[in-house]
Structure formats: C-alpha cells, structure tokens
mmCIF file of C-alpha atoms and ligand atoms in Angstrom:
data_model
loop_
_atom_site.group_PDB
_atom_site.id
_atom_site.type_symbol
_atom_site.label_atom_id
_atom_site.label_comp_id
_atom_site.label_asym_id
_atom_site.label_seq_id
_atom_site.Cartn_x
_atom_site.Cartn_y
_atom_site.Cartn_z
ATOM 1 C CA MET D 1 -169.299 -145.264 145.510
ATOM 2 C CA TYR D 2 -172.474 -147.348 145.138
ATOM 3 C CA PHE D 3 -173.488 -150.361 147.172
ATOM 4 C CA PHE D 4 -175.798 -152.998 145.717
ATOM 5 C CA ILE D 5 -177.286 -156.259 146.829
ATOM 6 C CA ASP D 6 -176.708 -159.333 144.701
ATOM 7 C CA HIS D 7 -176.998 -163.060 145.226
ATOM 8 C CA MET D 8 -173.779 -164.768 146.281
ATOM 9 C CA HIS D 9 -172.158 -166.754 143.487
ATOM 10 C CA VAL D 10 -169.641 -169.520 143.821
ATOM 11 C CA ASP D 11 -166.884 -167.346 142.344
ATOM 12 C CA ASP D 12 -167.447 -164.861 145.206
ATOM 13 C CA LEU D 13 -166.146 -167.440 147.698
ATOM 14 C CA PRO D 14 -162.462 -166.355 147.740
ATOM 15 C CA GLU D 15 -163.584 -162.825 148.707
ATOM 16 C CA VAL D 16 -166.135 -164.194 151.161
ATOM 17 C CA HIS D 17 -163.381 -166.213 152.864
ATOM 18 C CA ARG D 18 -161.158 -163.125 153.091
ATOM 19 C CA ILE D 19 -163.935 -161.163 154.800
ATOM 20 C CA ASP D 20 -164.727 -164.078 157.131
ATOM 21 C CA ALA D 21 -161.038 -164.310 158.120
ATOM 22 C CA GLN D 22 -161.168 -160.663 159.204
ATOM 23 C CA SER D 23 -164.496 -161.059 160.973
ATOM 24 C CA PHE D 24 -164.683 -164.390 162.815
ATOM 25 C CA PRO D 25 -162.334 -166.505 164.965
ATOM 26 C CA TYR D 26 -163.172 -169.526 162.804
ATOM 27 C CA GLN D 27 -164.454 -169.732 159.273
ATOM 28 C CA TRP D 28 -166.767 -171.832 157.170
ATOM 29 C CA SER D 29 -165.136 -174.015 154.540
ATOM 30 C CA THR D 30 -165.757 -173.671 150.815
ATOM 31 C CA ALA D 31 -167.671 -176.981 150.983
ATOM 32 C CA THR D 32 -170.028 -175.547 153.606
ATOM 33 C CA TYR D 33 -170.785 -172.501 151.464
ATOM 34 C CA ILE D 34 -171.268 -174.689 148.397
ATOM 35 C CA ASN D 35 -173.754 -176.831 150.310
ATOM 36 C CA GLU D 36 -175.641 -173.700 151.317
ATOM 37 C CA LEU D 37 -175.643 -172.377 147.742
ATOM 38 C CA SER D 38 -176.951 -175.706 146.494
ATOM 39 C CA ALA D 39 -180.287 -175.454 148.333
ATOM 40 C CA PRO D 40 -182.007 -172.184 147.357
ATOM 41 C CA GLN D 41 -185.378 -173.681 148.348
ATOM 42 C CA HIS D 42 -184.392 -173.060 151.982
ATOM 43 C CA SER D 43 -181.040 -171.305 151.969
ATOM 44 C CA ARG D 44 -180.199 -167.871 150.541
ATOM 45 C CA TYR D 45 -176.916 -165.935 150.521
ATOM 46 C CA VAL D 46 -176.569 -162.309 149.519
ATOM 47 C CA VAL D 47 -173.599 -160.010 149.020
ATOM 48 C CA VAL D 48 -173.243 -156.244 148.887
ATOM 49 C CA ARG D 49 -171.141 -155.225 145.909
ATOM 50 C CA VAL D 50 -169.195 -151.997 145.658
ATOM 51 C CA SER D 51 -169.219 -150.122 142.400
ATOM 52 C CA PRO D 52 -167.653 -146.798 141.412
ATOM 53 C CA HIS D 53 -170.633 -146.143 139.157
ATOM 54 C CA LEU D 54 -174.247 -147.136 139.028
ATOM 55 C CA PRO D 55 -174.337 -150.758 137.850
ATOM 56 C CA GLY D 56 -176.826 -151.348 135.108
ATOM 57 C CA SER D 57 -176.872 -147.616 134.401
ATOM 58 C CA SER D 58 -178.137 -148.324 130.932
ATOM 59 C CA VAL D 59 -181.186 -149.786 132.648
ATOM 60 C CA SER D 60 -181.502 -146.859 135.015
ATOM 61 C CA ASN D 61 -181.623 -144.431 132.087
ATOM 62 C CA ALA D 62 -184.594 -146.235 130.682
ATOM 63 C CA PRO D 63 -187.990 -144.855 131.647
ATOM 64 C CA VAL D 64 -189.245 -146.450 134.842
ATOM 65 C CA SER D 65 -192.951 -147.156 134.987
ATOM 66 C CA ARG D 66 -195.046 -145.927 137.913
ATOM 67 C CA LEU D 67 -195.730 -149.542 138.859
ATOM 68 C CA GLN D 68 -191.988 -150.318 138.897
ATOM 69 C CA ARG D 69 -191.293 -147.213 141.007
ATOM 70 C CA PHE D 70 -193.989 -148.325 143.442
ATOM 71 C CA LEU D 71 -192.552 -151.872 143.658
ATOM 72 C CA ASN D 72 -189.021 -150.519 144.109
ATOM 73 C CA ARG D 73 -190.108 -148.783 147.302
ATOM 74 C CA TRP D 74 -190.684 -152.179 148.920
ATOM 75 C CA ARG D 75 -187.692 -154.166 147.862
ATOM 76 C CA THR D 76 -183.958 -153.824 148.138
ATOM 77 C CA PRO D 77 -182.300 -153.125 144.798
ATOM 78 C CA VAL D 78 -181.017 -156.457 143.609
ATOM 79 C CA VAL D 79 -178.837 -156.278 140.554
ATOM 80 C CA ALA D 80 -176.537 -158.625 138.769
ATOM 81 C CA PRO D 81 -173.802 -156.313 137.496
ATOM 82 C CA THR D 82 -171.614 -157.649 134.728
ATOM 83 C CA PRO D 83 -168.730 -157.850 135.232
ATOM 84 C CA ARG D 84 -169.217 -158.479 138.922
ATOM 85 C CA PHE D 85 -167.928 -155.904 141.353
ATOM 86 C CA PRO D 86 -165.956 -156.604 144.538
ATOM 87 C CA ILE D 87 -167.952 -157.362 147.633
ATOM 88 C CA ALA D 88 -168.092 -155.359 150.852
ATOM 89 C CA GLY D 89 -169.993 -157.938 152.869
ATOM 90 C CA HIS D 90 -172.189 -160.999 152.786
ATOM 91 C CA ALA D 91 -174.960 -162.650 154.782
ATOM 92 C CA GLY D 92 -177.121 -165.749 154.749
ATOM 93 C CA ILE D 93 -180.456 -167.064 155.892
ATOM 94 C CA TRP D 94 -181.718 -170.609 156.292
ATOM 95 C CA LEU D 95 -185.372 -171.564 156.512
ATOM 96 C CA SER D 96 -186.129 -174.004 159.316
ATOM 97 C CA LEU D 97 -189.863 -174.787 159.390
ATOM 98 C CA ASP D 98 -191.311 -171.246 159.594
ATOM 99 C CA ASP D 99 -188.203 -169.594 161.003
ATOM 100 C CA GLY D 100 -185.716 -167.645 158.949
ATOM 101 C CA HIS D 101 -182.453 -168.325 160.752
ATOM 102 C CA ILE D 102 -179.736 -165.777 160.000
ATOM 103 C CA THR D 103 -176.653 -167.938 159.708
ATOM 104 C CA THR D 104 -173.955 -165.357 159.055
ATOM 105 C CA ILE D 105 -173.355 -161.692 158.354
ATOM 106 C CA ALA D 106 -170.006 -159.982 157.915
ATOM 107 C CA VAL D 107 -168.783 -156.699 156.477
ATOM 108 C CA HIS D 108 -165.202 -156.069 155.353
ATOM 109 C CA PRO D 109 -163.498 -153.876 158.015
ATOM 110 C CA ASP D 110 -162.877 -151.128 155.416
ATOM 111 C CA TYR D 111 -166.623 -150.812 154.797
ATOM 112 C CA ARG D 112 -168.026 -150.999 158.320
ATOM 113 C CA ARG D 113 -170.205 -148.221 159.767
ATOM 114 C CA GLN D 114 -171.370 -147.157 156.308
ATOM 115 C CA GLY D 115 -174.725 -148.920 156.197
ATOM 116 C CA VAL D 116 -173.552 -152.113 154.479
ATOM 117 C CA GLY D 117 -174.720 -154.261 157.417
ATOM 118 C CA GLU D 118 -178.165 -152.699 157.136
ATOM 119 C CA LEU D 119 -178.262 -153.240 153.384
ATOM 120 C CA LEU D 120 -177.404 -156.911 153.942
ATOM 121 C CA MET D 121 -180.197 -157.200 156.526
ATOM 122 C CA LEU D 122 -182.665 -155.689 154.046
ATOM 123 C CA GLY D 123 -181.480 -158.159 151.409
ATOM 124 C CA LEU D 124 -181.983 -161.045 153.845
ATOM 125 C CA ILE D 125 -185.445 -159.817 154.815
ATOM 126 C CA ASP D 126 -186.452 -159.771 151.135
ATOM 127 C CA GLN D 127 -185.215 -163.342 150.862
ATOM 128 C CA ALA D 128 -187.104 -164.275 154.051
ATOM 129 C CA TYR D 129 -190.351 -163.040 152.461
ATOM 130 C CA ASP D 130 -189.522 -164.959 149.314
ATOM 131 C CA LEU D 131 -189.048 -168.128 151.412
ATOM 132 C CA ASN D 132 -192.280 -167.370 153.290
ATOM 133 C CA ALA D 133 -190.548 -167.311 156.681
ATOM 134 C CA GLN D 134 -192.821 -166.112 159.487
ATOM 135 C CA GLN D 135 -190.203 -164.743 161.883
ATOM 136 C CA LEU D 136 -186.433 -164.304 162.032
ATOM 137 C CA THR D 137 -184.000 -165.633 164.588
ATOM 138 C CA LEU D 138 -180.238 -165.780 165.185
ATOM 139 C CA GLU D 139 -177.526 -166.346 167.749
ATOM 140 C CA VAL D 140 -174.983 -163.672 168.571
ATOM 141 C CA ARG D 141 -172.079 -163.525 171.028
ATOM 142 C CA VAL D 142 -173.145 -161.771 174.213
ATOM 143 C CA SER D 143 -170.067 -159.522 173.824
ATOM 144 C CA ASN D 144 -170.884 -158.527 170.223
ATOM 145 C CA ILE D 145 -172.598 -155.222 170.892
ATOM 146 C CA ALA D 146 -172.155 -153.888 167.312
ATOM 147 C CA ALA D 147 -174.086 -156.829 165.838
ATOM 148 C CA GLN D 148 -176.718 -156.763 168.591
ATOM 149 C CA ASN D 149 -177.347 -153.057 167.929
ATOM 150 C CA LEU D 150 -177.805 -153.834 164.238
ATOM 151 C CA TYR D 151 -180.325 -156.582 165.027
ATOM 152 C CA VAL D 152 -182.231 -154.457 167.567
ATOM 153 C CA LYS D 153 -182.580 -151.794 164.872
ATOM 154 C CA PHE D 154 -184.393 -154.439 162.793
ATOM 155 C CA GLY D 155 -186.752 -155.419 165.619
ATOM 156 C CA PHE D 156 -184.862 -158.385 167.092
ATOM 157 C CA ARG D 157 -185.204 -158.915 170.835
ATOM 158 C CA HIS D 158 -183.144 -160.984 173.235
ATOM 159 C CA GLN D 159 -185.201 -164.102 174.066
ATOM 160 C CA GLY D 160 -182.741 -166.391 175.817
ATOM 161 C CA GLU D 161 -179.185 -167.697 175.920
ATOM 162 C CA ARG D 162 -177.258 -170.733 174.799
ATOM 163 C CA LYS D 163 -174.575 -171.341 177.374
ATOM 164 C CA ARG D 164 -170.984 -171.817 176.091
ATOM 165 C CA TYR D 165 -172.316 -171.906 172.516
ATOM 166 C CA TYR D 166 -169.046 -170.717 170.916
ATOM 167 C CA THR D 167 -166.402 -173.390 171.031
ATOM 168 C CA ASP D 168 -163.377 -171.103 170.499
ATOM 169 C CA ASN D 169 -163.746 -169.322 173.862
ATOM 170 C CA GLY D 170 -166.796 -170.864 175.528
ATOM 171 C CA GLU D 171 -168.776 -167.639 175.188
ATOM 172 C CA ASP D 172 -172.560 -167.655 175.616
ATOM 173 C CA ALA D 173 -174.868 -166.834 172.714
ATOM 174 C CA SER D 174 -177.811 -164.513 172.998
ATOM 175 C CA ILE D 175 -180.794 -165.912 171.068
ATOM 176 C CA MET D 176 -182.691 -163.134 169.349
ATOM 177 C CA TRP D 177 -186.065 -163.207 167.596
ATOM 178 C CA THR D 178 -188.261 -160.814 165.704
ATOM 179 C CA ASP D 179 -192.044 -160.701 165.963
ATOM 180 C CA GLY D 180 -193.916 -161.883 162.887
ATOM 181 C CA ILE D 181 -192.330 -160.368 159.800
ATOM 182 C CA HIS D 182 -195.685 -160.192 158.027
ATOM 183 C CA SER D 183 -197.143 -157.892 160.705
ATOM 184 C CA ALA D 184 -197.903 -154.278 159.800
ATOM 185 C CA ASP D 185 -195.465 -153.073 162.502
ATOM 186 C CA PHE D 186 -192.536 -155.071 161.168
ATOM 187 C CA ARG D 187 -193.212 -154.084 157.572
ATOM 188 C CA GLU D 188 -193.444 -150.434 158.571
ATOM 189 C CA ARG D 189 -190.156 -150.618 160.497
ATOM 190 C CA VAL D 190 -188.427 -152.156 157.467
ATOM 191 C CA ARG D 191 -189.996 -149.622 155.123
ATOM 192 C CA GLN D 192 -188.642 -146.739 157.193
ATOM 193 C CA LEU D 193 -185.173 -148.266 157.558
ATOM 194 C CA ARG D 194 -185.048 -148.919 153.824
ATOM 195 C CA GLN D 195 -186.091 -145.377 152.991
ATOM 196 C CA GLN D 196 -183.504 -143.849 155.383
ATOM 197 C CA LEU D 197 -180.741 -146.134 154.128
ATOM 198 C CA TYR D 198 -181.412 -145.522 150.456
ATOM 199 C CA ARG D 199 -181.317 -141.803 151.126
ATOM 200 C CA ARG D 200 -178.050 -142.160 153.051
ATOM 201 C CA LEU D 201 -176.386 -144.402 150.457
ATOM 202 C CA GLN D 202 -177.930 -142.498 147.565
ATOM 203 C CA THR D 203 -178.859 -145.859 146.175
ATOM 204 C CA THR D 204 -181.429 -145.870 143.441
ATOM 205 C CA PRO D 205 -183.361 -149.085 143.043
ATOM 206 C CA VAL D 206 -182.784 -150.049 139.431
ATOM 207 C CA VAL D 207 -183.394 -153.672 138.658
ATOM 208 C CA LEU D 208 -185.254 -156.334 140.579
ATOM 209 C CA ALA D 209 -183.871 -159.836 140.290
ATOM 210 C CA ALA D 210 -184.941 -161.599 143.461
ATOM 211 C CA THR D 211 -184.685 -165.067 142.021
ATOM 212 C CA PRO D 212 -181.496 -166.750 143.212
ATOM 213 C CA PRO D 213 -179.028 -168.101 140.678
ATOM 214 C CA ALA D 214 -179.267 -171.727 139.643
ATOM 215 C CA PRO D 215 -178.320 -173.996 142.552
ATOM 216 C CA VAL D 216 -174.677 -174.996 142.828
ATOM 217 C CA THR D 217 -174.072 -178.733 142.740
ATOM 218 C CA PRO D 218 -172.099 -179.864 145.812
ATOM 219 C CA GLN D 219 -168.772 -181.512 144.908
HETATM 220 C C1 COA C 301 -171.921 -156.392 162.803
HETATM 221 C C2 COA C 301 -171.511 -155.862 161.427
HETATM 222 C C3 COA C 301 -172.025 -156.829 160.361
HETATM 223 C C4 COA C 301 -172.177 -154.476 161.216
HETATM 224 O O1 COA C 301 -171.937 -154.058 159.893
HETATM 225 P P1 COA C 301 -171.812 -152.502 159.499
HETATM 226 O O2 COA C 301 -171.821 -152.407 158.025
HETATM 227 O O3 COA C 301 -170.670 -151.869 160.204
HETATM 228 O O4 COA C 301 -173.184 -151.945 160.105
HETATM 229 P P2 COA C 301 -173.951 -150.618 159.641
HETATM 230 O O5 COA C 301 -172.993 -149.543 159.268
HETATM 231 O O6 COA C 301 -174.998 -150.986 158.661
HETATM 232 O O7 COA C 301 -174.631 -150.201 161.018
HETATM 233 C C5 COA C 301 -175.993 -150.508 161.311
HETATM 234 C C6 COA C 301 -176.229 -150.424 162.805
HETATM 235 O O8 COA C 301 -175.463 -151.423 163.481
HETATM 236 C C7 COA C 301 -175.025 -150.931 164.752
HETATM 237 N N1 COA C 301 -173.563 -150.892 164.769
HETATM 238 C C8 COA C 301 -172.733 -151.220 163.738
HETATM 239 N N2 COA C 301 -171.450 -151.122 164.140
HETATM 240 C C9 COA C 301 -171.468 -150.738 165.429
HETATM 241 C C10 COA C 301 -170.441 -150.480 166.384
HETATM 242 N N3 COA C 301 -169.141 -150.594 166.073
HETATM 243 N N4 COA C 301 -170.809 -150.124 167.640
HETATM 244 C C11 COA C 301 -172.110 -150.007 167.970
HETATM 245 N N5 COA C 301 -173.139 -150.236 167.096
HETATM 246 C C12 COA C 301 -172.807 -150.590 165.839
HETATM 247 C C13 COA C 301 -175.622 -149.539 164.895
HETATM 248 O O9 COA C 301 -176.894 -149.685 165.507
HETATM 249 C C14 COA C 301 -175.778 -149.114 163.437
HETATM 250 O O10 COA C 301 -176.794 -148.156 163.273
HETATM 251 P P3 COA C 301 -176.384 -146.575 163.309
HETATM 252 O O11 COA C 301 -175.492 -146.371 162.115
HETATM 253 O O12 COA C 301 -177.705 -145.896 163.175
HETATM 254 O O13 COA C 301 -175.678 -146.353 164.608
HETATM 255 C C15 COA C 301 -169.970 -155.663 161.301
HETATM 256 O O14 COA C 301 -169.516 -154.955 162.439
HETATM 257 C C16 COA C 301 -169.178 -156.958 161.208
HETATM 258 O O15 COA C 301 -168.984 -157.504 160.111
HETATM 259 N N6 COA C 301 -168.705 -157.490 162.344
HETATM 260 C C17 COA C 301 -167.900 -158.734 162.347
HETATM 261 C C18 COA C 301 -168.737 -159.939 162.056
HETATM 262 C C19 COA C 301 -169.861 -160.117 163.067
HETATM 263 O O16 COA C 301 -169.698 -159.858 164.248
HETATM 264 N N7 COA C 301 -171.022 -160.590 162.564
HETATM 265 C C20 COA C 301 -172.171 -160.838 163.388
HETATM 266 C C21 COA C 301 -172.195 -162.275 163.803
HETATM 267 S S1 COA C 301 -173.623 -162.638 164.810
#
C-alpha cells in the first residue's frame, strides 16, 4: 500500500466528511470547505491518498535527473493520480498575516498510527513554505494527547490556553506554536522526519506538483 499527498479537490468532500464524522464531535459543512478551497492565496488543503500501486508509475520509470532527485529530498511527494485514489486523511492550513494556522487534521481510524498524520504535516509544511508563512500555530484540546504528540514531534510547543474554547463540552484549548519555520533547526528537524517517514512508508518521491488546483468558486 502506498500513501501519497495530493491537494484536496471538491469531489473529495464526501470522503472528507466521512473521516470528519469519525474524528470530531462536530463537523465543517460542505460550504465551509468550499470557501476554504476557493482561496488558495491563503488557504491550502491536502489529502493523503491510498493506492495499491505506485501512482504515476509510468513517471517513476522514467529516468530521474540528479537535480530532480536533489529537489525530491526536500519536498513531500505530491502527485495527482488519475483516477483519484481513496483518501486516508486530510489537513488544512490558513495564512493569517505571517502565521500558518493549522485549521484541521484528521486520519481515518483504519489508517491511524501508520504515519499518515506525519505525511499530512509534511504536506502542510510544504504549503506553509509556499505561502511564505513564518511560523505555524494551532489549537488542540488539552485532552488530545495523540495530536499533541504529533505536533511536538514537528517542533510545536505549548504557549498558552484558550479557556472553554470547544463549545461541545467546554474543554480548554492548548495553543501551540513552532519557532520560525525558515530557521536551520526547523528545516533540519523536518528533513530528518521526512527521511525517516519515507523510509518507513517506502514512499518514493515521484512527481512534484505543489501548485494547488484552480480555486473553487463558492456557491
Ligand atoms: C491525531 C491524528 C491526526 C494522528 O494521526 P496518525 O496518522 O495516527 O499519526 P501518525 O501515525 O503519523 O503518528 C505520528 C505521531 O503522532 C503521535 N501519535 C499518534 N497517535 C498517537 C496515539 N494514539 N497516542 C500517542 N501518540 C500518538 C506519536 O507521536 C506519533 O509518532 P510515533 O509513531 O513516532 O509514536 C489522528 O489520531 C486523528 O485523526 N485523530 C482524530 C482527529 C484529531 O484529533 N485531530 C487533531 C485536531 S487538533
């Protein structure tokens, strides 16, 4: 089984909703996602697709130049398989001034603990560089240890709390931030995580397509 990053497309939304329903006490509407997908200048959504074979394998058989191999070491493999494969998870980021705000991340329960969350984070970080964000931030339930561990792995630190932030149960949010994502330390951390994850997932970077799809027009 292969896992690949792709941009979220509007026809992914039924699957996205199914994953959200198994991940969160309340879900975003289709209209909310469509609004997010309509503003790629400050809002990016990625999915991890699951494929029984290497998508774009015709491309992977082609000779890869040394320059391409070098570039592939720094970016998450982003492919646009046709036909599209089912998704194992999705995540989003929103640029607010200089801050890349991670708005959501969810992995289908069947695919958790297999590195999909990390692959999504790497996809978001690539998008954060593309948007020229300077640091990353997010809110997470204080009880959500799994997600907090994931974020700590990527250099996020607890920087404060928002009291009773979650309206379903009045739970507090921990506010987490990274240091500057352009620093040598952050880049090195991401490089190492990427290398370990690719080895673990046996993912071969094949095609780079970082440009998001054409914006969706809100209805
Ligand atoms: C949080 C979530 C996205 C993690 O996705 P995942 O694919 O299972 O994560 P990965 O397999 O990539 O794990 C990466 C790291 O996350 C942490 N982690 C993930 N699941 C964990 C768990 N159940 N317990 C403790 N740590 C966990 C670990 O640090 C792990 O690194 P390790 O494998 O070296 O231990 C997933 O559990 C999920 O979708 N949860 C429901 C939605 C949610 O809570 N989203 C966050 C909202 S703020």
